[in-house]
Coordinates of C-alpha atoms and ligand atoms in Angstrom, one line a residue:
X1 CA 7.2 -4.2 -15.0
X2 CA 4.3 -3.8 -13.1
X3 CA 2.8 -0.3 -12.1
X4 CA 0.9 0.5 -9.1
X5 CA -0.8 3.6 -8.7
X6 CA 1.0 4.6 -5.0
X7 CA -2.4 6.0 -3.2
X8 CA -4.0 6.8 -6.4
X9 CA -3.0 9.6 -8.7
X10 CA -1.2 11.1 -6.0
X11 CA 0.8 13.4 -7.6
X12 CA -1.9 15.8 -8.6
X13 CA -4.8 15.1 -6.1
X14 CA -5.1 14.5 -2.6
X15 CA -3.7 11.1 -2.4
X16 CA -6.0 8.3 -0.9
X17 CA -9.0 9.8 -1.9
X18 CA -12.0 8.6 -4.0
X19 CA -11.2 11.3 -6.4
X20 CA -7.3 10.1 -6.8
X21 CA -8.4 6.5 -7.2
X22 CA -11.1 7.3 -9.6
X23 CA -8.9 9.2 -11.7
X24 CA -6.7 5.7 -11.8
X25 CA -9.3 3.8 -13.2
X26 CA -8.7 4.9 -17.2
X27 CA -4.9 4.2 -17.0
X28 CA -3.5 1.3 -18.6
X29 CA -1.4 -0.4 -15.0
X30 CA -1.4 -3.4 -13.0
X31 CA -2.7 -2.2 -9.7
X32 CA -3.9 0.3 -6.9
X33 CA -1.7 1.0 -3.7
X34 CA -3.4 2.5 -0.3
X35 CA -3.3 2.3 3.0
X36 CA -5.9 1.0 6.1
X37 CA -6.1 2.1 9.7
X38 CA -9.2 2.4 12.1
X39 CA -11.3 5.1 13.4
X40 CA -12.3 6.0 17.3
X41 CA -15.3 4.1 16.1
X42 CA -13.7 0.9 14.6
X43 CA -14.4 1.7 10.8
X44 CA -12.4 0.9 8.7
X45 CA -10.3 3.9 6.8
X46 CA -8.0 5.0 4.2
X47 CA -5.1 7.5 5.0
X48 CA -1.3 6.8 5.2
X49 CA 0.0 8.5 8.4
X50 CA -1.2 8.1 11.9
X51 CA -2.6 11.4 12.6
X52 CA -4.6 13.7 10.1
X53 CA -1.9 16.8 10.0
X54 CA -0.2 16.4 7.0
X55 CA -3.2 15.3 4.7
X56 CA -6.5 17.2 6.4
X57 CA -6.7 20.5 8.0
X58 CA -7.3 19.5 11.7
X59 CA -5.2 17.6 14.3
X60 CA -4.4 14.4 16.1
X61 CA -4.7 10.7 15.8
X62 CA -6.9 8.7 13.4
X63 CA -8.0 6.4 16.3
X64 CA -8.9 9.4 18.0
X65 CA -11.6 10.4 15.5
X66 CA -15.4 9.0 14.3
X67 CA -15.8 8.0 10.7
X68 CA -18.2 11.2 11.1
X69 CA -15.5 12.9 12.3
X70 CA -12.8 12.1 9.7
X71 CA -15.1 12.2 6.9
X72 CA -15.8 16.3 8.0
X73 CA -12.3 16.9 7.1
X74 CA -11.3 19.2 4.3
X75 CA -7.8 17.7 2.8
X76 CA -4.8 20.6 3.1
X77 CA -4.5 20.3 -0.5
X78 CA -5.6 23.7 -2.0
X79 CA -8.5 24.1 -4.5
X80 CA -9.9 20.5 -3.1
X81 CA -11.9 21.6 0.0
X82 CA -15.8 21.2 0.4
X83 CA -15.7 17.8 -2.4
X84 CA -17.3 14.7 -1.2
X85 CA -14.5 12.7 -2.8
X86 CA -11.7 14.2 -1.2
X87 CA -12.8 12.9 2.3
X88 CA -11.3 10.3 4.0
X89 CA -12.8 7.1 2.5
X90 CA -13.4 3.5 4.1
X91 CA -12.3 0.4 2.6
X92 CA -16.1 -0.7 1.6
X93 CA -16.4 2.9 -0.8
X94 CA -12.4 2.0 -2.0
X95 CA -13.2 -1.9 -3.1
X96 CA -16.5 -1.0 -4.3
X97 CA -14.7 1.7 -6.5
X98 CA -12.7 -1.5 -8.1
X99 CA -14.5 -4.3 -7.7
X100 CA -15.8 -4.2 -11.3
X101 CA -12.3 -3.8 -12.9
X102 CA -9.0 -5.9 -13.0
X103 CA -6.7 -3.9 -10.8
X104 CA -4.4 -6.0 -8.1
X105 CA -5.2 -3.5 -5.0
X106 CA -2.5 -3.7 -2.4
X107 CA -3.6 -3.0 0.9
X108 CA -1.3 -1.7 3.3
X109 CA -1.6 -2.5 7.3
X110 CA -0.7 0.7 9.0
X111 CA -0.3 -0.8 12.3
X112 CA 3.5 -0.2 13.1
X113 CA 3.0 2.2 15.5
X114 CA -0.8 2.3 16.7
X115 CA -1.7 -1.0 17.4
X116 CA -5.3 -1.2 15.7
X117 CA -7.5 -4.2 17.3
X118 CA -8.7 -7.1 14.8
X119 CA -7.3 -4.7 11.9
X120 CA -6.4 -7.7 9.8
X121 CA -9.2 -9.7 10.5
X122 CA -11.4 -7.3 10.2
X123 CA -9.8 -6.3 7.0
X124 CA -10.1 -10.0 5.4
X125 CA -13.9 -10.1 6.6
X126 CA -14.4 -7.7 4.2
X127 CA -12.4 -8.8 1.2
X128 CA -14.2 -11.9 1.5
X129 CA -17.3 -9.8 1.7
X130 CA -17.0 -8.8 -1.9
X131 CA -14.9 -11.8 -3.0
X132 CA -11.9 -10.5 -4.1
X133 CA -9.8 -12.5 -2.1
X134 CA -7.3 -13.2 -5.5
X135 CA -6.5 -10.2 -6.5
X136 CA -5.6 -8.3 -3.5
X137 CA -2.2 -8.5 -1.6
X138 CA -1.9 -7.3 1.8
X139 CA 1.6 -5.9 3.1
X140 CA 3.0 -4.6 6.2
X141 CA 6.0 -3.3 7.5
X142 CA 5.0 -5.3 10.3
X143 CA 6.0 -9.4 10.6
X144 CA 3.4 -10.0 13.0
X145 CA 0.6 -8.3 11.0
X146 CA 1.4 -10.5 8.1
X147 CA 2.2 -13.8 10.0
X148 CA -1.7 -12.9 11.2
X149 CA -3.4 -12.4 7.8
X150 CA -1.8 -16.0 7.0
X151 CA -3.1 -17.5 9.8
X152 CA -7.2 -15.6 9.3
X153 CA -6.5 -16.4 5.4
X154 CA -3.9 -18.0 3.8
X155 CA -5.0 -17.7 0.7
X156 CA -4.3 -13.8 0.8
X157 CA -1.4 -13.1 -0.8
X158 CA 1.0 -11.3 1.5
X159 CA 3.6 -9.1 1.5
X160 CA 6.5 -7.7 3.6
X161 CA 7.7 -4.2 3.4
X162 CA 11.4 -3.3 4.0
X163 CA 12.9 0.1 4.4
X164 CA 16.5 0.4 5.0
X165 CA 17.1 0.5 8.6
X166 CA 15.0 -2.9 8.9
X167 CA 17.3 -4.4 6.0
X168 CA 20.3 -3.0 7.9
X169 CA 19.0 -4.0 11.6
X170 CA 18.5 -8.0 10.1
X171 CA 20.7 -10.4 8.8
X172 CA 20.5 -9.7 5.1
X173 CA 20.6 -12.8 3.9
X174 CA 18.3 -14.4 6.3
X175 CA 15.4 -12.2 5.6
X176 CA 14.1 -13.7 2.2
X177 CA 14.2 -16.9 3.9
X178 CA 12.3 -15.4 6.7
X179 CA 9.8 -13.8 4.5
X180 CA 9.6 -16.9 2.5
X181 CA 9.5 -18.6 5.8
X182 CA 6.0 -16.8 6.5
X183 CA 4.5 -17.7 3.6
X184 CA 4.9 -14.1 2.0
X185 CA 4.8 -14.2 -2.4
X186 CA 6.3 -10.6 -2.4
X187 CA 8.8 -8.3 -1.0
X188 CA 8.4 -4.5 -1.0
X189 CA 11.6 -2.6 -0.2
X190 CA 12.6 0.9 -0.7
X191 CA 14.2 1.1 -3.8
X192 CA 17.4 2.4 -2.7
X193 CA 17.6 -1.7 -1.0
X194 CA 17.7 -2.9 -4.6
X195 CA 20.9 -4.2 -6.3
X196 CA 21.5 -7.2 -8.6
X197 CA 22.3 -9.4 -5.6
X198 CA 19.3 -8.7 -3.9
X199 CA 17.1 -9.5 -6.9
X200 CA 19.4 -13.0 -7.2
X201 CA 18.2 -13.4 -3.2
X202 CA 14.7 -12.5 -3.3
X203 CA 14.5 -14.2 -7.2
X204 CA 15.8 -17.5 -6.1
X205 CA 13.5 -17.7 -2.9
X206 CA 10.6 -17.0 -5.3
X207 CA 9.5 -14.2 -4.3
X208 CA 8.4 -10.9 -6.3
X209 CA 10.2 -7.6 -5.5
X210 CA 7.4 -4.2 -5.6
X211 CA 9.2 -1.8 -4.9
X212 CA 8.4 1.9 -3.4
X213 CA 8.1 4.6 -4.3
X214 CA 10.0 5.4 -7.7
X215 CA 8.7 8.8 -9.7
X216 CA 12.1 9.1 -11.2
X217 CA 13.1 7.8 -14.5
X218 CA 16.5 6.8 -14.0
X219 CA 16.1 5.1 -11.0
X220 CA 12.7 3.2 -13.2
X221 CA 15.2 2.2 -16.1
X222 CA 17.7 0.8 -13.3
X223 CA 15.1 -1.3 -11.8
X224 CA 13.5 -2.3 -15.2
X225 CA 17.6 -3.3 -15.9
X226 CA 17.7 -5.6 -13.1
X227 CA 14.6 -7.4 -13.6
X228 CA 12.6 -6.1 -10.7
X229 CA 8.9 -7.3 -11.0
X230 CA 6.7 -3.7 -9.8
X231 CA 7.1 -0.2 -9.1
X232 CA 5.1 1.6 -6.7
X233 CA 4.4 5.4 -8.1
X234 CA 3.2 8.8 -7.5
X235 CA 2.8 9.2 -11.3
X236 CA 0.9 5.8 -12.4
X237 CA 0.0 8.1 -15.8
X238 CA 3.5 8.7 -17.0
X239 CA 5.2 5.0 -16.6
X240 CA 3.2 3.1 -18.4
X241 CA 4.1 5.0 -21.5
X242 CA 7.6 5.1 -20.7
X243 CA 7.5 1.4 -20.7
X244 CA 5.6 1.0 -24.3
Ligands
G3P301 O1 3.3 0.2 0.1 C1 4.4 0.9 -0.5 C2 4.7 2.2 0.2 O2 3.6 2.9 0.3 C3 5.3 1.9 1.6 O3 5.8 3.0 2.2 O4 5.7 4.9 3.8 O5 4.3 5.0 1.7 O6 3.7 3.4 3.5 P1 4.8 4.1 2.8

């Protein structure tokens, strides 16, 4: 079972931070989970939701911010204000961060709702930039992101994420071959999509299941059971253990 670190060590610091990657980078796991989006000022960033509320004290769109901007935020999480690695951080600081190790870092595309311009290809410039072209995977929850990055680079690896109303809202068992269709090596549902005869589907079409975001035991063991390939978690320091 592979463990990625679901936007760093996110259960104790402010997730998708330097400092929350950093403190990653002495665990023994397969990979590093975050997410991309785009300032006002087309930079590229890391932070999970659309607007800054939840994460930073201040209010409003990502796209509607500088990298100056953004990087002036203090994160909401208490005890972690005024620190130069709990600012928002681009995707050059995050790859520089592991570039010398041999962490898989999946990228996310946030660009379900805001529609960033040239996000992929801007994102692929860069991973090219510093070569590291086989050992990241790039997911979306959205086709037409992905069907993009395999058309800039197909030698990305690519990944489609599922939550339950899109599994629901699609034919089931046409969506592995859809996936697979598209050129995708992984699928990353929620794990409450997983069963044995989804692992069967998405097994027999070759593809890897990654699934997010599991930080309880039981429901680890049960996936471990049925063979599923990685784990997204918020806890990337107690799994690994569990698993030795
Ligand atoms: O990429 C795995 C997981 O992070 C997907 O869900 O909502 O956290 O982006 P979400």
């Amino acid at each position: 079972m592979n463990i990625f670190a679901h936007r760093g060590l996110s259960a104790y610091y402010p997730e998708n931070t330097m400092l929350a990657f950093s403190k990653c980078l002495d665990l023994n796991i397969y990979g590093i989970e975050f997410d991309v989006q785009k300032s006002k000022d087309n930079q590229l960033v890391i932070i999970h939701d659309e607007k800054v509320d939840r994460t930073y004290k201040a209010s409003g769109y990502v796209k509607n911010f500088t990298l100056k901007e953004l990087q002036s935020l203090d994160p909401v999480m208490k005890g972690y204000e005024n620190r130069e690695d709990c600012k928002i951080p681009t995707l050059e600081e995050v790859l520089t961060l592991f570039k010398p190790t041999d962490f898989v870092i999946n990228i996310e595309l946030k660009n379900s709702k805001v529609k960033y311009k040239n996000l992929e290809k801007d994102v692929i410039k860069l991973i090219k930039k510093f070569k590291m072209e086989k050992r990241v995977i790039l997911s979306s929850f959205c086709l037409k992101s992905i069907i993009k990055c395999n058309k800039i680079n197909s030698k990305i690896e690519t990944s489609y994420l599922v939550d339950k109303l899109t599994y629901t809202l699609r034919l089931k068992t046409k969506i592995f071959s859809k996936i697979k269709r598209y050129n995708c090596s992984a699928i990353h549902p929620s794990f409450e999509l997983i069963n044995k005869d989804f692992v069967k589907k998405a097994h027999r079409k070759n593809l890897k299941i990654n699934s997010y975001t599991v930080d309880d035991l039981e429901i680890f063991q049960e996936l471990t059971n049925l063979k599923v390939d990685g784990i997204f978690t918020n806890y990337p320091n107690i799994f690994p253990s569990i698993l030795d």
